[in-house]
Coordinates of C-alpha atoms and ligand atoms in Angstrom, one line a residue:
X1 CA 10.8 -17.5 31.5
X2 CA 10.3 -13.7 32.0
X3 CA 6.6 -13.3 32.0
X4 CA 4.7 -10.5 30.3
X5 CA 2.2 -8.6 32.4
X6 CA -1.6 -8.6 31.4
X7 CA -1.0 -12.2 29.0
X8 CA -2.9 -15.1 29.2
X9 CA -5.4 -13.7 32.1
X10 CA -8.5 -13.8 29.6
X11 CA -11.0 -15.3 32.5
X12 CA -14.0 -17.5 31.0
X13 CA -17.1 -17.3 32.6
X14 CA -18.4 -20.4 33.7
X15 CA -21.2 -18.9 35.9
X16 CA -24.6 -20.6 34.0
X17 CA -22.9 -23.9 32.5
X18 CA -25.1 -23.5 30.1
X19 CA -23.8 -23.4 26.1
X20 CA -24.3 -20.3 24.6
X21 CA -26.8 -21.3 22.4
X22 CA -28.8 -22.8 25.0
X23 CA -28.9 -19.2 26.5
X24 CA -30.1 -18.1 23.8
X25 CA -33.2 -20.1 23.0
X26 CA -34.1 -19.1 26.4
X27 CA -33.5 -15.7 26.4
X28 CA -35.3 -15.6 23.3
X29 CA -37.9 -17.7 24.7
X30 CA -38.5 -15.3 27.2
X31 CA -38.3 -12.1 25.8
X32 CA -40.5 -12.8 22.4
X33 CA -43.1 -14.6 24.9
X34 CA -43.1 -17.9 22.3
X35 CA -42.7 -21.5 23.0
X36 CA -39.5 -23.2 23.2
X37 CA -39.8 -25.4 19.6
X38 CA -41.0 -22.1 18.1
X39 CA -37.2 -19.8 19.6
X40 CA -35.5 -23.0 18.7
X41 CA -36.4 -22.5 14.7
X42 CA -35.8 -18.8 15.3
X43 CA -32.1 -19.3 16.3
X44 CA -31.6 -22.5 14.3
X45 CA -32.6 -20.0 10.8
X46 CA -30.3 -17.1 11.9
X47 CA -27.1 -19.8 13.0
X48 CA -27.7 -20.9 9.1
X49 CA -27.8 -17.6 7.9
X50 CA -24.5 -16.7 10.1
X51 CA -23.0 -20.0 8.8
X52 CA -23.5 -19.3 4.8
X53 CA -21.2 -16.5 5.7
X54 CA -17.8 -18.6 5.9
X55 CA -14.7 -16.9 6.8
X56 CA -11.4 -18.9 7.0
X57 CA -8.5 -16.9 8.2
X58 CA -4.6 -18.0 8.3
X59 CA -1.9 -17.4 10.4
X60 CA 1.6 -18.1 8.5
X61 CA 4.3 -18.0 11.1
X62 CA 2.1 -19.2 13.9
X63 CA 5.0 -21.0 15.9
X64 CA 6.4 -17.5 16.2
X65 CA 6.5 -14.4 19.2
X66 CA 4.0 -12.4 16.6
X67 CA 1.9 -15.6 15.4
X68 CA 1.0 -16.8 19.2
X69 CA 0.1 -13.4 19.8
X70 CA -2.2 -13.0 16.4
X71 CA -3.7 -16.1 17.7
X72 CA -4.4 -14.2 20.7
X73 CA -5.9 -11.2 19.7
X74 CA -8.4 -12.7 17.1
X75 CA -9.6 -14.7 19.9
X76 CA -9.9 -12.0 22.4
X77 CA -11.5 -9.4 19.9
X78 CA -13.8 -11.9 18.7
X79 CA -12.9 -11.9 15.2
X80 CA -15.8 -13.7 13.8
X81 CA -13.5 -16.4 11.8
X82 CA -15.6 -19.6 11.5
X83 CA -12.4 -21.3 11.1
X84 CA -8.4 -20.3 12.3
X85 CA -6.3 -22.2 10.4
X86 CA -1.9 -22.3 11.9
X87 CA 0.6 -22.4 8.9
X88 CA 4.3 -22.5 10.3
X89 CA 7.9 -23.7 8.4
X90 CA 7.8 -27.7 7.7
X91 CA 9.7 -27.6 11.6
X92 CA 6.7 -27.2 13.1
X93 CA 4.1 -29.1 11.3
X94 CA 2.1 -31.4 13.0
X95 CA 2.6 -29.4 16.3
X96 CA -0.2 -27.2 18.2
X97 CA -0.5 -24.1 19.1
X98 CA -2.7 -22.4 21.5
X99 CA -6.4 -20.7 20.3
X100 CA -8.7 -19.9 23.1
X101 CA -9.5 -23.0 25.3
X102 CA -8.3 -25.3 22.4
X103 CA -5.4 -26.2 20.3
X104 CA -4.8 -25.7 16.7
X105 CA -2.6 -28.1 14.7
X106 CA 0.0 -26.2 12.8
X107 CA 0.0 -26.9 9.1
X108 CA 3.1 -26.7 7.2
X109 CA 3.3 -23.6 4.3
X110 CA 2.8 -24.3 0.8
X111 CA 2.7 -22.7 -2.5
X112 CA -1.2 -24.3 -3.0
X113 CA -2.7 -23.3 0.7
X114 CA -4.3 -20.5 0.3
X115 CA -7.6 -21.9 -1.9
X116 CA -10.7 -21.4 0.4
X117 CA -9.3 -18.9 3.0
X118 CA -10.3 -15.3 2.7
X119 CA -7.4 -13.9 4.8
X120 CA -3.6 -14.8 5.7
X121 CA -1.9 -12.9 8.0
X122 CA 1.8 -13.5 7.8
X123 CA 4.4 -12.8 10.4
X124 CA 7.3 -15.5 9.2
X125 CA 9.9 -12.9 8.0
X126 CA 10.5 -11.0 4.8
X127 CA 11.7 -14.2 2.6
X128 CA 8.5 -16.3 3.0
X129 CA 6.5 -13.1 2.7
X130 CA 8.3 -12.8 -0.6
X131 CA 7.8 -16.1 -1.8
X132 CA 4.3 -16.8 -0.9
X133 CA 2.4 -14.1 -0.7
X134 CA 1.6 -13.4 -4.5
X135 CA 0.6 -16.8 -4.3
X136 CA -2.1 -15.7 -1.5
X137 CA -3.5 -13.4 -3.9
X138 CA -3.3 -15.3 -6.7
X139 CA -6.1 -17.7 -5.3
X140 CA -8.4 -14.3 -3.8
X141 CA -7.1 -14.9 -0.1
X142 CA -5.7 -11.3 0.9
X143 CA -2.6 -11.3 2.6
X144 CA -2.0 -8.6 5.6
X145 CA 2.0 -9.1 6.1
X146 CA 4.1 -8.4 8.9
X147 CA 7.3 -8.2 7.1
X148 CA 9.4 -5.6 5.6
X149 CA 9.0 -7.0 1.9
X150 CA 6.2 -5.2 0.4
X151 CA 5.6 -2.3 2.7
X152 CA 7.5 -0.1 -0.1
X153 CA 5.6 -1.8 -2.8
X154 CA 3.5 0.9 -4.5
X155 CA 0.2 -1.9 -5.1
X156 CA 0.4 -2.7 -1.5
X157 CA -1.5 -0.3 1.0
X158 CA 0.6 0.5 4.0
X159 CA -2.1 0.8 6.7
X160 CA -2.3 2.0 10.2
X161 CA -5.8 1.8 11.4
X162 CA -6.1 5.1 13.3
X163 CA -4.3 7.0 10.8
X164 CA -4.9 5.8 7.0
X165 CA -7.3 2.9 6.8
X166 CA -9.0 4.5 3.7
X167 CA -6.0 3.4 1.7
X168 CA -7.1 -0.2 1.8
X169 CA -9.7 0.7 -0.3
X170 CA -8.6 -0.5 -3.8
X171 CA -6.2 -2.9 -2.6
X172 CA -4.6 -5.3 -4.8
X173 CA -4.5 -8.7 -2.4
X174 CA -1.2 -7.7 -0.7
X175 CA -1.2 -5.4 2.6
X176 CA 1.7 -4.3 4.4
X177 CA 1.9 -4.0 7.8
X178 CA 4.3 -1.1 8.9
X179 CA 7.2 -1.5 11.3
X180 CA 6.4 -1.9 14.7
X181 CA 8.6 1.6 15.7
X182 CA 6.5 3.2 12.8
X183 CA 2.9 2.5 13.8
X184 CA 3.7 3.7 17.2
X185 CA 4.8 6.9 16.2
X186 CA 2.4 7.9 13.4
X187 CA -0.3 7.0 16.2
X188 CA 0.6 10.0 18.4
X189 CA 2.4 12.2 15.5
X190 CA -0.9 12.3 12.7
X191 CA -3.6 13.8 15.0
X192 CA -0.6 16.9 15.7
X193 CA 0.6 16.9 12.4
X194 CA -3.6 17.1 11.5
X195 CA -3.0 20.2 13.8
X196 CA 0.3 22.1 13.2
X197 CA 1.8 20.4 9.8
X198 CA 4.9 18.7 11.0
X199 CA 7.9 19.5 9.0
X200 CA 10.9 17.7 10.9
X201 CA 10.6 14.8 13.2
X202 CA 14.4 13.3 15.1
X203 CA 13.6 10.1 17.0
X204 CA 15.8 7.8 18.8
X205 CA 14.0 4.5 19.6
X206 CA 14.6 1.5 22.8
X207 CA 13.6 -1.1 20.9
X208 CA 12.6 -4.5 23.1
X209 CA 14.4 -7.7 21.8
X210 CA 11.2 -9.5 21.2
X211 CA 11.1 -7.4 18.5
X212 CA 13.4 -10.2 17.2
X213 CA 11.0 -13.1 17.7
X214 CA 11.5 -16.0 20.3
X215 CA 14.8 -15.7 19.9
X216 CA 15.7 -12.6 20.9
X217 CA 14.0 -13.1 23.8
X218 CA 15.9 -16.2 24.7
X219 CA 19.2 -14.4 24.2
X220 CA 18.8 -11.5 26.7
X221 CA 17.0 -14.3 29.3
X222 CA 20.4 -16.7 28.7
X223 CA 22.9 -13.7 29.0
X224 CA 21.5 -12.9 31.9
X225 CA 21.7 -16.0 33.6
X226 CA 25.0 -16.5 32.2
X227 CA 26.4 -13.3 34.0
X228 CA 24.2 -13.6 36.7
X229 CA 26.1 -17.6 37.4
X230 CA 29.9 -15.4 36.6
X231 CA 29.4 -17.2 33.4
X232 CA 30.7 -15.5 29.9
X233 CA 28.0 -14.4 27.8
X234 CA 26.8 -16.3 24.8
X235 CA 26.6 -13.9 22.0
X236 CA 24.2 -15.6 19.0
X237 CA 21.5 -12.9 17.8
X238 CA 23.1 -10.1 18.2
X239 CA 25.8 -8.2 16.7
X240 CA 26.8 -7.4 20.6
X241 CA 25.7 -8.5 24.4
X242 CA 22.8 -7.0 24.8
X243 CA 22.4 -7.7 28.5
X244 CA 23.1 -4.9 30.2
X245 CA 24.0 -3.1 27.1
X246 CA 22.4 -0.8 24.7
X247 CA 23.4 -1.7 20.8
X248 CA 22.8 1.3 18.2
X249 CA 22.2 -1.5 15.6
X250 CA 19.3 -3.0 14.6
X251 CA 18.4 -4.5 11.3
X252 CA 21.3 -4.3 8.2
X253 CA 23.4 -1.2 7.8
X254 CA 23.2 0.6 4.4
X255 CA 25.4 2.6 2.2
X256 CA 24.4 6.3 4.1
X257 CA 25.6 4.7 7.4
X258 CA 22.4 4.2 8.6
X259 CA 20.5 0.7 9.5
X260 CA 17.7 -0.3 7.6
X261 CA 15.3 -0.4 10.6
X262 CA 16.2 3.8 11.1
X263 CA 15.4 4.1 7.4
X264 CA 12.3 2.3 7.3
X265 CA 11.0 5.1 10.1
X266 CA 11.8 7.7 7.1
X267 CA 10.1 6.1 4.1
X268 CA 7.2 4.1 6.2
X269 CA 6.0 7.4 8.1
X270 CA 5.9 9.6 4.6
X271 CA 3.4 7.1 2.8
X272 CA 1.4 6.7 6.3
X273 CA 0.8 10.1 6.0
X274 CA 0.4 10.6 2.3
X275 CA 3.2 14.1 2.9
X276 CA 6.7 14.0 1.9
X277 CA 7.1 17.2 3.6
X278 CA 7.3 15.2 7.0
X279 CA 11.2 14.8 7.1
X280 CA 12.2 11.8 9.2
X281 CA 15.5 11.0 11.0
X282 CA 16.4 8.3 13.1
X283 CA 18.5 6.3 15.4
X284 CA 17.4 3.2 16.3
X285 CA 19.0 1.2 19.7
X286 CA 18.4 -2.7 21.0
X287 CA 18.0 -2.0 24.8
X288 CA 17.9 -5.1 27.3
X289 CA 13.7 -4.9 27.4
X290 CA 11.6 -7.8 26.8
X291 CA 8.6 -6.1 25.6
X292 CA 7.3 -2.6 24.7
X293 CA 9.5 -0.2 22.2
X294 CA 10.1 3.3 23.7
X295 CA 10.7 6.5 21.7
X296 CA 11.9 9.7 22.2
X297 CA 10.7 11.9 19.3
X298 CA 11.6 15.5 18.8
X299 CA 8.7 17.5 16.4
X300 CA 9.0 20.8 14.4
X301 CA 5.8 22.3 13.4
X302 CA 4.6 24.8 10.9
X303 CA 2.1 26.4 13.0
X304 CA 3.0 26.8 17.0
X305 CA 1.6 24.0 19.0
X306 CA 1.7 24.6 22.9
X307 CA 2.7 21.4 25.3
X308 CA -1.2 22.1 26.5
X309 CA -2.5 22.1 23.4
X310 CA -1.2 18.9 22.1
X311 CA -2.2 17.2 25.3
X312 CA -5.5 18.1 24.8
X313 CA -5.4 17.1 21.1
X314 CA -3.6 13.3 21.9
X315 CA -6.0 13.3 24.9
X316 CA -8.6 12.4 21.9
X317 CA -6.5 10.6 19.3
X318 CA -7.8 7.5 18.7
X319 CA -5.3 4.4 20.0
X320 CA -3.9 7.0 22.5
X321 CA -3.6 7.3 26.1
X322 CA -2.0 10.4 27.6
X323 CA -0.1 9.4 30.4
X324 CA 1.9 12.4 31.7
X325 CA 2.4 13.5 35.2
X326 CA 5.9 14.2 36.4
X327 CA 5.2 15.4 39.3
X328 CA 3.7 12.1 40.6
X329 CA 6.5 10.6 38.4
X330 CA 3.7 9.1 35.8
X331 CA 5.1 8.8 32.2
X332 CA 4.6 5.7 30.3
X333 CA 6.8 2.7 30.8
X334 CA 8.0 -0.1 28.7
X335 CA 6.9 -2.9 31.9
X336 CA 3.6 -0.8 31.9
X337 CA 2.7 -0.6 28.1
X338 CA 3.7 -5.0 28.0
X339 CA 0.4 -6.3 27.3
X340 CA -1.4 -3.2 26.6
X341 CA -3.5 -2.2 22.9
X342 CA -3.0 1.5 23.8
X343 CA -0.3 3.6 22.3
X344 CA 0.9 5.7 25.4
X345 CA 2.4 9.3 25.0
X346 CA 4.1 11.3 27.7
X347 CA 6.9 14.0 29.1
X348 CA 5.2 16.2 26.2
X349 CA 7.2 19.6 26.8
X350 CA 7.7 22.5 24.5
X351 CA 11.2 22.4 22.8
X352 CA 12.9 26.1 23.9
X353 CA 15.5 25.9 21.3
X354 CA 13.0 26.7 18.8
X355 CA 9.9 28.5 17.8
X356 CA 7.8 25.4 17.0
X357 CA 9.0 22.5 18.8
X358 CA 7.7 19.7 21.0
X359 CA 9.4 17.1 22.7
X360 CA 7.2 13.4 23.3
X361 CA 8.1 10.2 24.9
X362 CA 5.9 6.8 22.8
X363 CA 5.4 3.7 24.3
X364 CA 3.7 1.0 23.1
X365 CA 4.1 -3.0 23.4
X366 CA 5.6 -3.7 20.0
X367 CA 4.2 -7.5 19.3
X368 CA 0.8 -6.2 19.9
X369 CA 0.4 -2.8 18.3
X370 CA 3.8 -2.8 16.9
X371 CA 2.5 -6.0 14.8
X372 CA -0.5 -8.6 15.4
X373 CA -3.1 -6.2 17.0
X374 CA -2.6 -3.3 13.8
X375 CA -2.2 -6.5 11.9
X376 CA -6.0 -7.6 13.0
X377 CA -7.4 -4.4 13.3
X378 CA -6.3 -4.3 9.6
X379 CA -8.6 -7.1 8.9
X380 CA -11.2 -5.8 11.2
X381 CA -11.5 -2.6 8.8
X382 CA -11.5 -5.0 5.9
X383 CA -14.5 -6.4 6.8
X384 CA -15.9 -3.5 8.0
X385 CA -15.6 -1.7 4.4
X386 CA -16.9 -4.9 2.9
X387 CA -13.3 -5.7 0.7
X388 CA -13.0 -9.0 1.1
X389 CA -12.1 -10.9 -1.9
X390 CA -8.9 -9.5 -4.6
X391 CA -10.5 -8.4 -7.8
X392 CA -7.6 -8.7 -9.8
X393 CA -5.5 -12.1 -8.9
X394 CA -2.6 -11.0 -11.4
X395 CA -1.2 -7.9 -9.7
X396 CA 1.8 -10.4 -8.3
X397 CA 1.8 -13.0 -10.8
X398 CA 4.6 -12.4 -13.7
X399 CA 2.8 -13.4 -16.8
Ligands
25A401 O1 12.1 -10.4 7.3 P1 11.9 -9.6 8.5 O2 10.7 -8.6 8.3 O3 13.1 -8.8 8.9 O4 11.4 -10.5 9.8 C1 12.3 -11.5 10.5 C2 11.7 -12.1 11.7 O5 11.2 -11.0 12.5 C3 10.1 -11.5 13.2 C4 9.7 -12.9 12.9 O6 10.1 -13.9 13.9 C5 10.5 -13.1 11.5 O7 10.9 -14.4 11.4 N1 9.1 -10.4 12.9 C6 8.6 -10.0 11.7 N2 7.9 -8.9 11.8 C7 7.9 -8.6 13.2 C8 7.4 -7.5 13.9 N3 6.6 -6.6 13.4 C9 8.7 -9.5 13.8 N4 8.9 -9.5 15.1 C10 8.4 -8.4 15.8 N5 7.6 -7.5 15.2 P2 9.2 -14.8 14.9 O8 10.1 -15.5 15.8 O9 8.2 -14.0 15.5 O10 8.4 -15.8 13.9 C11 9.0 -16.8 13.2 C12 7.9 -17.6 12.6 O11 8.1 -17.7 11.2 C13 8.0 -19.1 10.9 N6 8.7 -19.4 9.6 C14 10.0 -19.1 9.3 N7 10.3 -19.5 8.1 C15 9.1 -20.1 7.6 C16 8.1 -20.0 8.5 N8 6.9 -20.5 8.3 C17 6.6 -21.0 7.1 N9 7.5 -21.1 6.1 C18 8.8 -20.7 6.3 N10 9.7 -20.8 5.3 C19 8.6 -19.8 12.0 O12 8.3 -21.1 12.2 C20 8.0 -19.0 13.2 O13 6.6 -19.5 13.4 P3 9.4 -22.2 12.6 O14 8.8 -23.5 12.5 O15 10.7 -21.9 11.8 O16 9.8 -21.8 14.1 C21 9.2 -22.7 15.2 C22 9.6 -22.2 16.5 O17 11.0 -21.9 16.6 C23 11.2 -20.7 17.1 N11 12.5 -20.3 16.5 C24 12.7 -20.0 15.2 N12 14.0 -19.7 15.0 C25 14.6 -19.8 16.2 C26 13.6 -20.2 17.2 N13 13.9 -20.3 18.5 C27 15.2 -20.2 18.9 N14 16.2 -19.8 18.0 C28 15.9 -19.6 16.7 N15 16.9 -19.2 15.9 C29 10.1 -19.9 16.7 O18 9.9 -18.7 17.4 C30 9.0 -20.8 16.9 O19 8.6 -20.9 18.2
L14_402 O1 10.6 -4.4 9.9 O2 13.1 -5.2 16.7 O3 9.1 -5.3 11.2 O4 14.2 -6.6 15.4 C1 11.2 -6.7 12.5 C2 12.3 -6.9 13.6 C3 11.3 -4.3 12.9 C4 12.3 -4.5 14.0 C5 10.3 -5.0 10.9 C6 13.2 -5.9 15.6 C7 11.3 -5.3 11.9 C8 12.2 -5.8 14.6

């Protein structure tokens, strides 16, 4: 099983043996100078205060590459859920899934779930977004959604953290999550476009086949054996081999010749950035990579932008980390970004063929920032702007 650098090594400290709330009386104990029955109705009032304040989140596809890893990072931010609750296809009911130093038994999906929780986050593909999350809404739980089907949606906010999280504000129950090549690239591009204006942007992308769930992943691993034993190659998930192999094809193609996964980079980045001026064009490639997307992405500015100037402006950008040395051969790395939060920009070089243009290299581990981390810093920000709760329940309901 090809491992993934930096997972799974969340160490526990075991060092008092104590429970936390023990600690707590004492520390409290000690600090305020009162007796022990007096700190034990301090903390007792405040753990009732902190427990009137209920907050039930979902995961819907929590069988899945991006619903283990949603699991993961609520844990390991500390997202202050009183209760996680696993909803999977009717396949995995009844089975558990890993949260923290427990298990969670998955719950099959159903139209009449969502009473009581406050937040879904669905990463089960495009269909079952389709299908159930109006009814999310419906019953006041907010869905933030993985998928591709209501990221175009004009009631659903389309929300990169760094870059736009004031557009939650008026949401409608329904929030899209953009595509994991998309939030990596509006990371780095909005704090120079902030800067210069961008008018043009030509990326080409080396997207990781995780980015197709478990079962990408399991097709590059058994190609590679397969070859590796002078077997022939298996060829399931893919429209080609993809070990050893770069396919210019991901996602459907459309009527202009290009995929749907290039497209969505054209339309997705324009309402990130609230600017149709920012043109978009893209070719999107499945390379044999486990984890992390990499991009190359060309920029034309309106104002001139120097190679040191935009280092110093991405050295600041939130989600960022420069990472640009060539002459120690540093430049970010798919294997390297694999289990990283940080969005990592380097080779950042003026482009000589024209007055205004830069050239960047974006890498980023696509199942974290790419989809459950931006998915939970989503509802992070929702809590932090106090919009829990969907005002109007009948946005996606046909009356
Ligand atoms: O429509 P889209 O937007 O194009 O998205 C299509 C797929 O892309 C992934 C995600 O796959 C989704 O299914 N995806 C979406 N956004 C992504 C992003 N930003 C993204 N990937 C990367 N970045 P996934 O494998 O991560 O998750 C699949 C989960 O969805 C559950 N599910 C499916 N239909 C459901 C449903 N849950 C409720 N109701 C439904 N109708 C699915 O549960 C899984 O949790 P499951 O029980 O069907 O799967 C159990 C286990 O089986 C593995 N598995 C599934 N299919 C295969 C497989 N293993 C091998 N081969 C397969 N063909 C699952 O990974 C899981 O472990
Ligand atoms: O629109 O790499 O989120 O196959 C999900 C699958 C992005 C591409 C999406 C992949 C897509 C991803």
């Amino acid at each position: 099983m090809p491992s993934k650098k930096g997972y799974g090594f969340r160490a526990k400290s075991a060092s008092t043996g104590l429970t936390a709330a023990a600690t707590r009386y004492m520390n409290i104990e000690r600090l305020a100078k009162i007796t022990r029955s007096e700190a034990f109705l301090f903390c007792s009032r405040i753990e009732d205060t902190m427990s009137e304040k209920k907050l039930v989140v979902a995961v819907v596809g929590a069988t899945g590459a991006v619903g283990r890893e949603m699991l993961k990072t609520l844990e390991s931010r500390n997202f202050p859920a009183t209760e996680v609750v696993p909803f999977a296809s009717a396949r995995s009911a009844g089975t558990k899934v890993p949260y923290g130093d427990s298990e969670l038994v998955v719950r099959e999906l159903k139209e009449d779930v969502f009473e009581g929780i406050d937040i879904a986050i669905f990463s089960a593909g495009g269909s079952t977004s389709e299908k159930y999350a109006p009814h999310a809404a419906a019953a006041g739980c907010i869905v933030v959604d993985n998928s591709s089907a209501w990221r175009m949606d004009e009631r659903c906010p389309l929300v990169v953290p760094e870059v736009n999280p004031d557009a939650l504000e008026g949401h409608n129950g329904i929030i899209a999550n953009p595509n994991c090549s998309t939030i990596q690239m509006v990371v780095a591009l909005k704090p120079l476009h902030d800067a210069a204006g961008i008018r043009r942007v030509v990326v080409s992308t080396y997207q990781a086949v995780s980015g197709s769930g478990q079962k990408g992943i399991s097709e590059l691993e058994t190609q590679v054996r397969q070859m590796f034993n002078l077997k022939e190659p298996e060829v399931n998930v893919y429209p080609h081999r993809i070990a050893f192999n770069c396919i210019p094809h991901i996602d459907v193609f459309l009527e202009n010749d290009y995929t749907k996964e290039e497209m969505k980079m054209v339309h997705e980045t324009v309402k990130i950035m609230r600017d149709p001026n920012v043109k978009v064009t893209a070719t999107c490639v499945r390379v044999p990579v486990f984890y992390g997307h990499s991009e190359s992405v060309n920029i034309e500015t309106e104002r001139k932008l120097s190679a040191k100037e935009a280092r110093a402006i991405l050295a600041q950008a939130p989600g960022v980390q420069v990472y640009d040395n060539p002459s120690e051969k540093m430049h970010p790395l798919a294997i390297d970004a694999a289990g990283e939060d940080q969005t990592y920009v380097g080779r950042i070089r003026e482009d000589e063929t024209i007055p205004n243009g830069l050239n960047l290299w974006i890498v980023a581990d696509n199942i974290r920032k790419g989809a459950a981390l931006n998915a939970v810093q989503i509802a992070e920000e929702l809590l932090r702007r106090d919009l829990l709760g969907v005002k109007d329940r009948t946005v996606f309901i046909k009356k």
